[in-house]
Coordinates of C-alpha atoms in Angstrom, one line a residue:
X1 CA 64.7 -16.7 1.5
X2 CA 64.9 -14.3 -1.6
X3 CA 61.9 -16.8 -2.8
X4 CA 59.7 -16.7 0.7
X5 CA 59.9 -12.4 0.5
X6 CA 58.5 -12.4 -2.7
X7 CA 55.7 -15.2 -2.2
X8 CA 54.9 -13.0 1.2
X9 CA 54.8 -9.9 -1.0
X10 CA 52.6 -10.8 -3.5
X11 CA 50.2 -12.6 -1.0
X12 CA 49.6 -9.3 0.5
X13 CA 49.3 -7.5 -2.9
X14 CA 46.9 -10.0 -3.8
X15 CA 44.7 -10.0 -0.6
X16 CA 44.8 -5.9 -0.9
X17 CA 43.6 -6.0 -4.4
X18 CA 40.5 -8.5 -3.7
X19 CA 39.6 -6.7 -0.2
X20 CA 39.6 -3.3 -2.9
X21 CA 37.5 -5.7 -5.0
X22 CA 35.1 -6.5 -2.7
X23 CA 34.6 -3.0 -1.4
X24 CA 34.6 -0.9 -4.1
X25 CA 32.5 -3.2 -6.3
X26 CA 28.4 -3.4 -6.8
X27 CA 26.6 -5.0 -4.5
X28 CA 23.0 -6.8 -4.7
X29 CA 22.1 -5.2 -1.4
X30 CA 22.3 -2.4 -3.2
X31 CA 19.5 -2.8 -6.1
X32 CA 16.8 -1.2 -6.0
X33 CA 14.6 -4.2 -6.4
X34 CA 16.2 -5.9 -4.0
X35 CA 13.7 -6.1 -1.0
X36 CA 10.8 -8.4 0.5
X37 CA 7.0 -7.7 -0.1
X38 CA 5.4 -7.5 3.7
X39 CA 2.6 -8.9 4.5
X40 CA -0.3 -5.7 4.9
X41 CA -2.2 -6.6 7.4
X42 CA -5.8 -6.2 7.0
X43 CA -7.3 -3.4 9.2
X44 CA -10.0 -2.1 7.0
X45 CA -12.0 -4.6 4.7
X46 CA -10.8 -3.8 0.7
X47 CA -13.5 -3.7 -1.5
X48 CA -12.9 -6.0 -3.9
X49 CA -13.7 -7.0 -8.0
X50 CA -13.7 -9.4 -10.1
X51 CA -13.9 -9.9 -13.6
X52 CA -16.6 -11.9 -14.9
X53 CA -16.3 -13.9 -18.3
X54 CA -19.0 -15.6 -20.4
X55 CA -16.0 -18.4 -21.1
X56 CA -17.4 -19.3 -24.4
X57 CA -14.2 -18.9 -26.2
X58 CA -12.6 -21.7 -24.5
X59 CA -13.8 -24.0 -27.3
X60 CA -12.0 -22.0 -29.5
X61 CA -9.1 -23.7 -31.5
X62 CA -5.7 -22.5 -30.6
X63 CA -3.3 -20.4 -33.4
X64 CA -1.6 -23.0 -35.2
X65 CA -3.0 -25.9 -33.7
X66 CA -5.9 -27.5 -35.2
X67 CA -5.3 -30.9 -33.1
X68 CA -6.5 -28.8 -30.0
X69 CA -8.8 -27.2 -28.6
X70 CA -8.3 -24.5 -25.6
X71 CA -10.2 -26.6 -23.8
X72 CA -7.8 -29.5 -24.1
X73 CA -5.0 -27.5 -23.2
X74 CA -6.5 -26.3 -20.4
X75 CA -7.7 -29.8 -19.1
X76 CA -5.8 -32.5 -20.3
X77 CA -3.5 -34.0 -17.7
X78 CA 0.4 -35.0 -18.5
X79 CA -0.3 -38.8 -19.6
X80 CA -3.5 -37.7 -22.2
X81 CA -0.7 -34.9 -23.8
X82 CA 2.0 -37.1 -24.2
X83 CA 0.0 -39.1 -26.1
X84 CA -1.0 -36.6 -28.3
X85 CA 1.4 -33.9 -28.2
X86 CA 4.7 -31.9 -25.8
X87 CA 2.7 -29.5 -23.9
X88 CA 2.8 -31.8 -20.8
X89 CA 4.4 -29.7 -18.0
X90 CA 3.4 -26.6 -19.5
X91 CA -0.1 -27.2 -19.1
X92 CA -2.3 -26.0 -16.2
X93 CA -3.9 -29.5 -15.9
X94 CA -7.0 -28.4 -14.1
X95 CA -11.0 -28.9 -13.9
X96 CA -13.4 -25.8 -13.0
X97 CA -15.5 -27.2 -10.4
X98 CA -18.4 -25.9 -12.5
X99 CA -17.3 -27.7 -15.8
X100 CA -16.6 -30.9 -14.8
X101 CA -19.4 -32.3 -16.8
X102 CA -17.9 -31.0 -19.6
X103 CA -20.3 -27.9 -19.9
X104 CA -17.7 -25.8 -22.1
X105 CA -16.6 -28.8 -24.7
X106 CA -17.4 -28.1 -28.3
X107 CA -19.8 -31.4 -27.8
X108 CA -21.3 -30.4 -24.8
X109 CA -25.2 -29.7 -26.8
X110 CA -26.7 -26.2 -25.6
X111 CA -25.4 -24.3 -22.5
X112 CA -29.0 -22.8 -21.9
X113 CA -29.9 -25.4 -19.8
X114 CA -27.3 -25.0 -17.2
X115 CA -26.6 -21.5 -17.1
X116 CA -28.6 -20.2 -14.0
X117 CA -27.5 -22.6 -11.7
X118 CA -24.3 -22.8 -13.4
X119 CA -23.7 -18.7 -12.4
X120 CA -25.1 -18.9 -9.4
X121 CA -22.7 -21.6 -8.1
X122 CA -20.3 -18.7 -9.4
X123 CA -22.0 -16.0 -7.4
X124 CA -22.0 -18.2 -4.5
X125 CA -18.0 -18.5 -5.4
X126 CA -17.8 -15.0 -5.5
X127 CA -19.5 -14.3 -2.1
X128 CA -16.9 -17.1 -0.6
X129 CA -13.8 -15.3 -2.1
X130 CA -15.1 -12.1 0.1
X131 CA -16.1 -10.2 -3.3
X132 CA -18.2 -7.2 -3.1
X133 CA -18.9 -6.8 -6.7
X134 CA -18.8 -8.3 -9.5
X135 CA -17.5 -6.9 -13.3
X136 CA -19.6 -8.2 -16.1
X137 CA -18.8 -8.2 -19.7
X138 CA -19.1 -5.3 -21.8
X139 CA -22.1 -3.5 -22.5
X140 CA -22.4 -2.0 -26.1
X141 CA -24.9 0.2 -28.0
X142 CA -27.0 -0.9 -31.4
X143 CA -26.5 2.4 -33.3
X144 CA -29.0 0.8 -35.7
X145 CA -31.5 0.7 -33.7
X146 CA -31.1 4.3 -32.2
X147 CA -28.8 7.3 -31.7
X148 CA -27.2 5.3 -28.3
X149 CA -30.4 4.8 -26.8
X150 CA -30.5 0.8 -27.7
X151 CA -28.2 -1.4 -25.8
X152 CA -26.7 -4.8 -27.3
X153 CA -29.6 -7.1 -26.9
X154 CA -27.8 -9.9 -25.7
X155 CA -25.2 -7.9 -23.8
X156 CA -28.1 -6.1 -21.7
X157 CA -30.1 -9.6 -21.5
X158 CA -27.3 -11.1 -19.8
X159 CA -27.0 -8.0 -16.8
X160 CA -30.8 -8.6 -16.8
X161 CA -30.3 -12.2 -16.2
X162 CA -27.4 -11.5 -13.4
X163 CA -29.9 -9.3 -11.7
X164 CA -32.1 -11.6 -11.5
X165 CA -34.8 -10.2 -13.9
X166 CA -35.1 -12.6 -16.1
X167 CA -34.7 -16.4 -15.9
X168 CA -36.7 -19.5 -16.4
X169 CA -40.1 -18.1 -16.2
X170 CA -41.5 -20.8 -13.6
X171 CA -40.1 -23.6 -14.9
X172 CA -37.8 -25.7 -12.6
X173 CA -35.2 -27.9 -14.3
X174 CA -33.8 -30.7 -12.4
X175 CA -29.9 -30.4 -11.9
X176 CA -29.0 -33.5 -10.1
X177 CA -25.7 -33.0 -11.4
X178 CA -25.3 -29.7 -9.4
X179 CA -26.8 -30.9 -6.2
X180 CA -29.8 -28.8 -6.7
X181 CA -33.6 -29.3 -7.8
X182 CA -33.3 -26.5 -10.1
X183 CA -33.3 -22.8 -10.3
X184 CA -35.7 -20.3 -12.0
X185 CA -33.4 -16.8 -11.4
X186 CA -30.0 -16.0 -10.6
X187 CA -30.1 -14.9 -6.7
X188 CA -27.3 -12.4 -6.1
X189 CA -27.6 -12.2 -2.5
X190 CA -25.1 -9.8 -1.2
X191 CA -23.2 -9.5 -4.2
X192 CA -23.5 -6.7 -6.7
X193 CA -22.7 -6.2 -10.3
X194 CA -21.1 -3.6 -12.7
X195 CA -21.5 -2.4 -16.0
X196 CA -18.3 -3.1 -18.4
X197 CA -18.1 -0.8 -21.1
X198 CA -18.2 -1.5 -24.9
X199 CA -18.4 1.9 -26.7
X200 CA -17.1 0.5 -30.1
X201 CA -19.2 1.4 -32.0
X202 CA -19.1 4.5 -31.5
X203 CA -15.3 5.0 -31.5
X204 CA -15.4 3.1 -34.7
X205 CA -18.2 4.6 -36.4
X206 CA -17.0 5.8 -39.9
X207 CA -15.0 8.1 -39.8
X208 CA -13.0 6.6 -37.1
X209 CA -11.8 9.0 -34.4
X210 CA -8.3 10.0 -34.9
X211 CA -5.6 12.8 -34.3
X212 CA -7.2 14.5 -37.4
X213 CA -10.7 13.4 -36.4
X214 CA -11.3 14.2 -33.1
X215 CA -15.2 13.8 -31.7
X216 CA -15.9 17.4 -31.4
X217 CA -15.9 17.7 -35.5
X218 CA -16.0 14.3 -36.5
X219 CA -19.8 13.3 -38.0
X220 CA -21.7 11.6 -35.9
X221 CA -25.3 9.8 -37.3
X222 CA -28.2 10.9 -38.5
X223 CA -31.8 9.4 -37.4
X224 CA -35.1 10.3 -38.7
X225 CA -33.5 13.3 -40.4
X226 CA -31.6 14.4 -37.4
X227 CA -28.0 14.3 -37.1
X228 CA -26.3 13.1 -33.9
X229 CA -22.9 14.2 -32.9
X230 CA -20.6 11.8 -31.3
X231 CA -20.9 13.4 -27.7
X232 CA -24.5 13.3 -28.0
X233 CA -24.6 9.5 -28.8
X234 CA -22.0 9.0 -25.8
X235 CA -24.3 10.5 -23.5
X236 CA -27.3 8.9 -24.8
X237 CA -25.8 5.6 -24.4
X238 CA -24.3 6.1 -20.8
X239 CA -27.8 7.4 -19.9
X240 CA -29.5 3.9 -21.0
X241 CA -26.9 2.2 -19.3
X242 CA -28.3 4.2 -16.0
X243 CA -31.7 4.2 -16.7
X244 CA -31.9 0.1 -17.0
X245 CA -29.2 -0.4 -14.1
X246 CA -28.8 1.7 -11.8
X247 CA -31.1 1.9 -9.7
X248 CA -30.8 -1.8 -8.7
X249 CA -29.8 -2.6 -5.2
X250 CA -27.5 -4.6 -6.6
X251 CA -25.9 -2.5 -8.5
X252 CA -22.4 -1.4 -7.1
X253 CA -21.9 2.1 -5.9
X254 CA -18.9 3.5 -4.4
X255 CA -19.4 4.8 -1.0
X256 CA -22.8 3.8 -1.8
X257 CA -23.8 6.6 -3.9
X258 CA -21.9 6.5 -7.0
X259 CA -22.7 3.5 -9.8
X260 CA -19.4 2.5 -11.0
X261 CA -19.0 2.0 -14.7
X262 CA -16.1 0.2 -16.0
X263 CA -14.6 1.2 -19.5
X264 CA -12.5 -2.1 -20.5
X265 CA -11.3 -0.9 -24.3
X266 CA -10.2 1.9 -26.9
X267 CA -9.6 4.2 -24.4
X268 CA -6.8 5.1 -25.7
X269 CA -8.8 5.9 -28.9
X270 CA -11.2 8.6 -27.7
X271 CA -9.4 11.6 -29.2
X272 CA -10.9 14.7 -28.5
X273 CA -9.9 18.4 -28.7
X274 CA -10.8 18.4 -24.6
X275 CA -11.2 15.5 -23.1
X276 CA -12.8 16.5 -19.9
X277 CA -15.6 18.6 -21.4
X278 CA -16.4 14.9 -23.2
X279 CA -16.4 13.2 -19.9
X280 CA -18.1 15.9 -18.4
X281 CA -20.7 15.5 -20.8
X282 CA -21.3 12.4 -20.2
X283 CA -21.4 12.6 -16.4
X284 CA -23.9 15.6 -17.1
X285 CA -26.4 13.4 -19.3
X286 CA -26.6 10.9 -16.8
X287 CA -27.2 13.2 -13.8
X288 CA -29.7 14.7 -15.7
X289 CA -31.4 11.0 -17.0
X290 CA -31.0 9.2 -13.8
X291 CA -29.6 11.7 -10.8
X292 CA -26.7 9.7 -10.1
X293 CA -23.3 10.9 -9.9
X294 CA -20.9 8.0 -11.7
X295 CA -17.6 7.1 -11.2
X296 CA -15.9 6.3 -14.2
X297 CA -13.6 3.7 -14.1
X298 CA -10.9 3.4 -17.5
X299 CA -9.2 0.3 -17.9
X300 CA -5.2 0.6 -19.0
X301 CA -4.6 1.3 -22.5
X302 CA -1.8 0.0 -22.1
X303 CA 0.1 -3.0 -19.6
X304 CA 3.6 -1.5 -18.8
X305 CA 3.7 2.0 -19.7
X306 CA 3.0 5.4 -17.4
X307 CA -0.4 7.0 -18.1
X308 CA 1.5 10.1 -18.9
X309 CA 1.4 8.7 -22.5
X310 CA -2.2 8.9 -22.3
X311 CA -2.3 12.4 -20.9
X312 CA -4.8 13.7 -23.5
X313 CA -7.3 11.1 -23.5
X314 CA -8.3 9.9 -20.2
X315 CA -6.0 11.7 -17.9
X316 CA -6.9 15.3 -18.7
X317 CA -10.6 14.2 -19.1
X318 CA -10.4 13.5 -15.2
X319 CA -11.7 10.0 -14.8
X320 CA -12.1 9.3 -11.4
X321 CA -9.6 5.8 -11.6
X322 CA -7.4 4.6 -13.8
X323 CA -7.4 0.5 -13.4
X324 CA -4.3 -1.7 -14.2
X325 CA -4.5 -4.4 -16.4
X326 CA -3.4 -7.7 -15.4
X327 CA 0.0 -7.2 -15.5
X328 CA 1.4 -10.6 -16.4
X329 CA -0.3 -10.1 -19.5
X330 CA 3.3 -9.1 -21.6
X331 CA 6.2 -10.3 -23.5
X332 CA 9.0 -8.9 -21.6
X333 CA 10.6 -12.4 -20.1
X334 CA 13.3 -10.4 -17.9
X335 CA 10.3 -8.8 -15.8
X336 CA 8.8 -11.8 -14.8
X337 CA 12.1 -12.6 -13.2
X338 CA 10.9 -10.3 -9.7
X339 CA 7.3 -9.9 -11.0
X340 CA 6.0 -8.2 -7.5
X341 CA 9.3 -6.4 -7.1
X342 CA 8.8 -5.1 -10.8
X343 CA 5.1 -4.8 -10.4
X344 CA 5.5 -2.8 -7.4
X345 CA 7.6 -0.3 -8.7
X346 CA 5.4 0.0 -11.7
X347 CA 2.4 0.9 -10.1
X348 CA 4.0 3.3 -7.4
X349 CA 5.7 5.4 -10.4
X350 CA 2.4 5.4 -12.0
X351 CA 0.3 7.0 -8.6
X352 CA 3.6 9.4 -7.9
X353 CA 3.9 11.0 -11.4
X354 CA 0.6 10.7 -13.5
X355 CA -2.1 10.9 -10.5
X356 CA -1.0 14.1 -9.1
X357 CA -0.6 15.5 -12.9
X358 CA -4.2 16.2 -13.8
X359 CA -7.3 17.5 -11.6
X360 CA -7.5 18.1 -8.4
X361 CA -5.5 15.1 -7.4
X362 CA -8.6 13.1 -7.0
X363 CA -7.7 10.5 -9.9
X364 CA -7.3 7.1 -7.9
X365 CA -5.2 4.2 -8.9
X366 CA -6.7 0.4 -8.7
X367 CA -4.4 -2.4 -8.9
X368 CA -5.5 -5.4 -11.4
X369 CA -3.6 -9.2 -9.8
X370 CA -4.5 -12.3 -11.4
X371 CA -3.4 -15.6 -9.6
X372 CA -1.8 -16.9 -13.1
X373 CA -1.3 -16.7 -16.6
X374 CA -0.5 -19.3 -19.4
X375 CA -1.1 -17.7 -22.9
X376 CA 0.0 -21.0 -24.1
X377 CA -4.2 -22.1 -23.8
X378 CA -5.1 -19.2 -25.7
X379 CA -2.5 -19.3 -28.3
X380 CA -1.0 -22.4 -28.6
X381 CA 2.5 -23.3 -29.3
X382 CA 3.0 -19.7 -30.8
X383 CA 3.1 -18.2 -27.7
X384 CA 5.7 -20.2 -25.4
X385 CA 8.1 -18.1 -26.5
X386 CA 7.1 -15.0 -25.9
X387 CA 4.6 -14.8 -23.2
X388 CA 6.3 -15.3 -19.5
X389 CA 3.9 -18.8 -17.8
X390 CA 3.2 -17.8 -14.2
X391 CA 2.2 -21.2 -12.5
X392 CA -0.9 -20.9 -9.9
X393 CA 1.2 -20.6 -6.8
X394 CA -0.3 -20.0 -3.0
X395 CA 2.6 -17.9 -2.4
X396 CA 3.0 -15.8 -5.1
X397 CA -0.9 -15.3 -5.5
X398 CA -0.6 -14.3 -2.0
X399 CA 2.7 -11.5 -3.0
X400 CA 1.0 -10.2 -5.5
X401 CA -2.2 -9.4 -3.5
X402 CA 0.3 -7.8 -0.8
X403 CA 1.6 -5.6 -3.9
X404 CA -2.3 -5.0 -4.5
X405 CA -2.9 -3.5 -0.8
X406 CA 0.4 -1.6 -1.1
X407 CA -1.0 0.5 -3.9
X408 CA -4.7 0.8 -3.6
X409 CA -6.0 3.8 -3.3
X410 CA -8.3 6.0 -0.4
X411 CA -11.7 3.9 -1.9
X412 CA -9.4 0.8 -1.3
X413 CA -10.5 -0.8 -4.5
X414 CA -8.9 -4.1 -5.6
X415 CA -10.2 -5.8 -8.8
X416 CA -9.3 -9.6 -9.6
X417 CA -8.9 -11.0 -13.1
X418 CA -10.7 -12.9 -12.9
X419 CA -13.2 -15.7 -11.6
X420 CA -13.8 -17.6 -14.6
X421 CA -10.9 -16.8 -17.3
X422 CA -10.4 -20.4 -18.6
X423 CA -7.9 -19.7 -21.9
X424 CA -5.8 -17.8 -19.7
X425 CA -5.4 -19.9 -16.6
X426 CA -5.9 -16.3 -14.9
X427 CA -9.1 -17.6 -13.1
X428 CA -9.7 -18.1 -9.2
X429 CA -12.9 -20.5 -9.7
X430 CA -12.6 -23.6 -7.7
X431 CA -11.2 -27.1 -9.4
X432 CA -11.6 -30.7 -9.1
X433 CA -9.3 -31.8 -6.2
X434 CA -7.5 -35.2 -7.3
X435 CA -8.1 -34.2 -11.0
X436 CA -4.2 -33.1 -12.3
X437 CA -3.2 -30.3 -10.6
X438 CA -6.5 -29.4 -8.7
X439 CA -6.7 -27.4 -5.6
X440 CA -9.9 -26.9 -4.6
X441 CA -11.3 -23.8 -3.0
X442 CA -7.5 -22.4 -2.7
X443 CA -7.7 -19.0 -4.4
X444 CA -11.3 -18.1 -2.9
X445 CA -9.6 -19.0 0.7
X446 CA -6.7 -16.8 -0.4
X447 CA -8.8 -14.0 -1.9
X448 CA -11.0 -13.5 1.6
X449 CA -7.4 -13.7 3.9
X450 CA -6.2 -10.6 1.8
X451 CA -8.6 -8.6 2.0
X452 CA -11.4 -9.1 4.3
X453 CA -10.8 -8.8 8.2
X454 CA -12.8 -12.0 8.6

């Protein structure tokens, strides 16, 4: 009996410690990043970006792997790996539509020949995917050649040749293996283009810009016997870019008046003594050269981090938007765990604390998604390690472009990384369906559901 009491007794001490247990401990409904991304419908068509590459470094070989090129890596289905290496499973395992003749292979003889009807299948892509505009490579400046009133030659030669300026000069090339007769220009139809960025060599131009050597009192260049200061070859060189572009039709404006410019590097490296008189001098110079107001686009200087940290170079110069960088782009492995979730969060901290910070709160935010990312074709096996593989996935392309319209801004600007990003798998171009892990048109069928009404 004795016995039976004191089973009973500790039964019930036991059940009242586990029910204390259960109550007073953490739960998971409780995290913060515990919750679903909705589906936003689509009310009000996005406008809509995306990065184009030239894809030549896809030949490239990957770090530490001379037996490879990125183009194997990129291409090569399981049974060719295993026979020549372990990568199988990590792979993408995918044709571009547009390579499958094996355009981009280090054998494949000149590109020249294929690349107007080659782009324009792109542009026709582009169209498909619902894209209003898209993002070319950067544009930089010869300084030897002028105080920033020279542009790249073949930088500017390949806008000219998106805008349909220059082509074959009359003369039609069969293209039997593109279904087409042949092409003399590159016909953007309703598409439009804009302007990346490259000011380089200006940033870089000895001495380098620094905390110590800031543009206002840095040397510039001299010309002709003239010295040049660093503001004045900034402005000279956004003033060619508006002089040669803008005034296209096809050239992107937001709410049609403003030609959007799109500064993709070192801007985090601009230091100045006051940023915004920079920027305004630039905005100023190209009012004055071309009468357009531009909106200045910066791209991240950084993935992760709050543009607090870059309060004194683009922030409190004012730029009207600060773009994301694709944000699978990183070496932290326990993020990709809840990528949206932690995505999410990311970019609402960023529009609640820096945005309002600086101006007149007009500063918008543009979210960067990407429907992949595999450094693994860029780097080789260095990379596996530390560089989180995000598979190309219907679902999760489609939760991260639900992450995209939860954030956007009042312009409702979304930019895609990208069409065409080969040694990254981040690329929404169709593939070969029954080649490896093909899918066809799926990301340009996504891309339009997201974000166009119809």
């Amino acid at each position: 009996m004795k016995l039976m009491k004191y089973t009973t007794v500790c039964s019930v001490v036991l059940l009242l410690f586990t029910a204390c247990k259960e109550d007073e401990g953490p739960s998971i409904d409780d995290h913060f990043l515990n919750y679903e991304i909705p589906e936003i419908p689509v009310t009000e068509d996005y406008q809509v970006g995306i990065f184009y590459n030239r894809g030549n470094d896809i030949t490239g070989i990957p770090n530490g792997d001379p037996n490879f090129t990125r183009w194997e890596i990129l291409t090569l289905t399981d049974e060719e790996l295993s026979a020549k290496s372990y990568y199988n499973n990590l792979t993408p395992q995918v044709m571009p539509e547009s390579q499958k003749e094996g355009f981009l292979q280090p054998d494949a003889g000149s590109q020249s020949f294929r690349m107007i009807p080659m782009i324009q299948q792109h542009v026709d892509d582009c169209i498909e995917a619902g894209a209003d505009f898209m993002i070319l490579p950067e544009v930089g400046v010869d300084l030897n050649q002028g105080p920033g009133t020279r542009l790249s030659r073949g930088d500017s030669l390949f806008v000219t040749m998106m805008l349909g300026r220059s082509g074959r000069g009359g003369n039609k090339l069969p293209m039997p293996h593109m279904g087409q007769p042949g092409r003399d220009f590159v016909d953007l139809k309703t598409m439009k283009i804009v302007a990346g960025i490259n000011w380089n060599a200006i940033v870089d131009l000895p001495p380098k810009l620094s905390s110590s050597s800031c543009i206002e009192n840095v040397a510039g260049k001299t010309y002709n016997g003239v010295e040049y200061t660093r503001q004045q070859l900034l402005n000279n060189f956004f003033s060619e870019i508006g002089k040669c572009f803008f005034s296209d039709e096809s050239y992107y404006k937001v709410g049609g008046t403003r030609p959007m410019v799109y500064i993709k590097n070192k801007t985090g490296e601009i230091y100045a003594q006051n940023s915004k008189a920079m920027y305004d001098g630039i905005r100023q110079a190209v009012k004055e050269a071309t009468g357009y107001d531009i909106y200045i686009v910066v791209e991240s200087a950084d993935v992760w981090c709050n543009q607090m940290r870059y309060q004194y170079f683009y922030m409190q110069g004012e730029v009207d938007a600060v773009a994301s960088r694709n944000m699978y782009d990183q070496s932290e492995v326990s993020r990709s765990y809840m990528y949206p979730q932690m995505i999410d969060q990311n970019w609402k901290y960023n529009r609640e604390t820096a945005l309002p910070s600086f101006g007149n709160g007009s500063m918008e935010f543009i979210p960067t998604i990407g429907p992949a990312w595999n450094k693994l074709v860029q780097d080789g096996r260095g990379s596996i390690g530390n560089s989180p593989i995000v598979t190309k996935d219907p679902a999760t392309y489609r939760t991260i472009c639900n992450v995209a319209k939860m954030n956007a801004g009042r312009n409702r600007l979304i930019f895609i990384d990208s069409y065409n990003k080969y040694n990254f798998n981040s690329f929404i171009e169709p593939t070969v369906e029954g080649y490896g892990n093909g899918y066809g048109k799926t990301y340009l069928e996504i891309t339009r559901q997201q974000f166009k009404k119809n």
